[in-house]
Short mmCIF file of C-alpha atoms in Angstrom, two decimals:
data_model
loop_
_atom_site.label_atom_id
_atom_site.label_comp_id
_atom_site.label_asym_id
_atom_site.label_seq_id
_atom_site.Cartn_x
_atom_site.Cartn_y
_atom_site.Cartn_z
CA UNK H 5 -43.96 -98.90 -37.51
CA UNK H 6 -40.02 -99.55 -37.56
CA UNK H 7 -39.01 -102.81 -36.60
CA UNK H 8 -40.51 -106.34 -36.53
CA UNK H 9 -41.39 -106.00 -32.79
CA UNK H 10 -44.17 -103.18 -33.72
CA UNK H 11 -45.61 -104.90 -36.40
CA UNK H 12 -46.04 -108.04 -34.18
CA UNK H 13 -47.17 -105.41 -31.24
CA UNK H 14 -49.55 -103.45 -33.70
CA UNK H 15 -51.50 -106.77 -35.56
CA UNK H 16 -51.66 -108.04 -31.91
CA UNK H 17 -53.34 -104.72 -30.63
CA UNK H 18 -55.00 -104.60 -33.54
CA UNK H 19 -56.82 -107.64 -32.91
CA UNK H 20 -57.38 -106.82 -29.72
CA UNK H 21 -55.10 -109.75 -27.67
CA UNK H 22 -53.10 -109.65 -25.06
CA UNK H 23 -49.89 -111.46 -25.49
CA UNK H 24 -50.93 -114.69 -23.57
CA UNK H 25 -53.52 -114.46 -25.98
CA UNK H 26 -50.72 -114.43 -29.21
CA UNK H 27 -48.67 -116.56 -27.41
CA UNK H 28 -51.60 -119.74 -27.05
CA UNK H 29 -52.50 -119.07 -30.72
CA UNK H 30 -48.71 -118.89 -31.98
CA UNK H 31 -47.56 -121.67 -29.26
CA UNK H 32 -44.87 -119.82 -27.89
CA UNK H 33 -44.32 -118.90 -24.64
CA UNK H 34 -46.46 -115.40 -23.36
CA UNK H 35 -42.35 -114.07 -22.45
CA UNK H 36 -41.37 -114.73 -26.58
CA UNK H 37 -44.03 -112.73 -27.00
CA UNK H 38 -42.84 -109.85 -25.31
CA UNK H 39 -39.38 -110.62 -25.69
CA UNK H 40 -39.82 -110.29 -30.04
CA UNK H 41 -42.35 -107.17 -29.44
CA UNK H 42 -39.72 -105.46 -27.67
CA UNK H 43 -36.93 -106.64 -29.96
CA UNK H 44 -34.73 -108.44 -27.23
CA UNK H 45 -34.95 -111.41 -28.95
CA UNK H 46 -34.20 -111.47 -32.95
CA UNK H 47 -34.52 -115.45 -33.27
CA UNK H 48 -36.45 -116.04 -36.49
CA UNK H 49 -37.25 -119.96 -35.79
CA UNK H 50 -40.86 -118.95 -34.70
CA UNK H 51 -41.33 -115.93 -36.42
CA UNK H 52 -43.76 -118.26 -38.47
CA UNK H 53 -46.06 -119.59 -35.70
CA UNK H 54 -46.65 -115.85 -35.30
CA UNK H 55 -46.70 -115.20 -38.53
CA UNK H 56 -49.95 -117.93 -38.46
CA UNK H 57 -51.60 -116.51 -35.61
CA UNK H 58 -51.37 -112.87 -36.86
CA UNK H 59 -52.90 -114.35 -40.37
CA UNK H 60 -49.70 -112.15 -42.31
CA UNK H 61 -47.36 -112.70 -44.45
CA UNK H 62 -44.00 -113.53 -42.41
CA UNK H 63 -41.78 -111.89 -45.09
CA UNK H 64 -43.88 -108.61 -44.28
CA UNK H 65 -43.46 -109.17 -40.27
CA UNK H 66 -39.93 -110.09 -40.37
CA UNK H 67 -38.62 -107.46 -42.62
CA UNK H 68 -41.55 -104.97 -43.07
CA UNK H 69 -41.43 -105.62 -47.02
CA UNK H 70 -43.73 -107.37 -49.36
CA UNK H 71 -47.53 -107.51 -49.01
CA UNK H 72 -48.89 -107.38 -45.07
CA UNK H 73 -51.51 -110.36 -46.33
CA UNK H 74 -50.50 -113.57 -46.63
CA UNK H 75 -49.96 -115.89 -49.42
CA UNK H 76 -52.32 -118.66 -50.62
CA UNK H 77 -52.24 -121.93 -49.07
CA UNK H 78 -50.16 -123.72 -50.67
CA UNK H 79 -48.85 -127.33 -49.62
CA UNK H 80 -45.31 -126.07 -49.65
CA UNK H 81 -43.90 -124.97 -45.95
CA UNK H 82 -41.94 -121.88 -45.43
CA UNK H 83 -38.47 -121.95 -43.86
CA UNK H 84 -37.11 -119.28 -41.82
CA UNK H 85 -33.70 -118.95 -41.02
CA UNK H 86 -31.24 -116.19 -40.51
CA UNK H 87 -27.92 -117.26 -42.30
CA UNK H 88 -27.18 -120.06 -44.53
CA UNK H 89 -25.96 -121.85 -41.43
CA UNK H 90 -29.56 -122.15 -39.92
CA UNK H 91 -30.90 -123.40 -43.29
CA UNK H 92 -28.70 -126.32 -42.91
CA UNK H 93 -29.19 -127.23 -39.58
CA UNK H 94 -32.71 -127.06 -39.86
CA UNK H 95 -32.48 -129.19 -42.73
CA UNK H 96 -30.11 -131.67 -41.06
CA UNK H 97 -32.48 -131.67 -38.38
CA UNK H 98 -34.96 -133.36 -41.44
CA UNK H 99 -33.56 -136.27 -42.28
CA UNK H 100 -30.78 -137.48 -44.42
CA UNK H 101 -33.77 -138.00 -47.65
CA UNK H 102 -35.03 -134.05 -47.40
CA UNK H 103 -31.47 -133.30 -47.23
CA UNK H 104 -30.64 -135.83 -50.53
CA UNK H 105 -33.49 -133.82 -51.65
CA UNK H 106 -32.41 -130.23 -51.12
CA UNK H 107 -29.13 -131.08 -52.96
CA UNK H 108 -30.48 -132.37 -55.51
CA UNK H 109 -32.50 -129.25 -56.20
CA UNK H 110 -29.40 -127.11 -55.76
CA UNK H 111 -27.79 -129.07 -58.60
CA UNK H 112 -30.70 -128.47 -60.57
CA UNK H 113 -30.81 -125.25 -60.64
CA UNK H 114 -29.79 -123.18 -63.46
CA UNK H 115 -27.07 -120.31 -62.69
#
């Protein structure tokens, strides 16, 4: 396996669905689903719903690094984003308090 597209094509073989069948689980449309197995479409915003369905780590599907199983629940939520740019807006999209929030951790944090 090379790119994200077979590992999302291989766990979905693997479990025997077809992509209608990822694409109710993951709540994307059945022509993401073919569209991210065949690697003409490199959006990352719902690489997590797939992530979810497929029961792996999304580190592991996105880059291919890491361990394939994923971590513990925990009540923190992953973000997914390509450049620092996405991370923003998705975090604009929040709220103005999770964005108080976020800077406030920034400033925390020890360089």
């Amino acid at each position: 396996m090379n790119g994200r597209g077979d590992r999302i094509r291989a766990e979905r073989l693997r479990r025997k669905w077809r992509q209608i069948d990822l694409a109710r689980k993951a709540r994307i449309s059945r022509g993401l689903v073919g569209d991210l197995e065949n690697d003409r479409n490199r959006d990352t915003t719902r690489i997590l719903d797939v992530a979810r369905a497929l029961n792996v780590n999304p580190t592991w599907l996105e880059t291919g690094k890491g361990p394939k199983e994923p971590a513990p629940a925990t009540d923190q939520p992953y973000l997914t984003a390509a450049s620092l740019e996405d991370v923003a807006d998705q975090m604009l999209s929040k709220g103005p308090d999770d964005v108080w929030r976020l800077v406030q951790l920034l400033l925390d944090v020890k360089r």
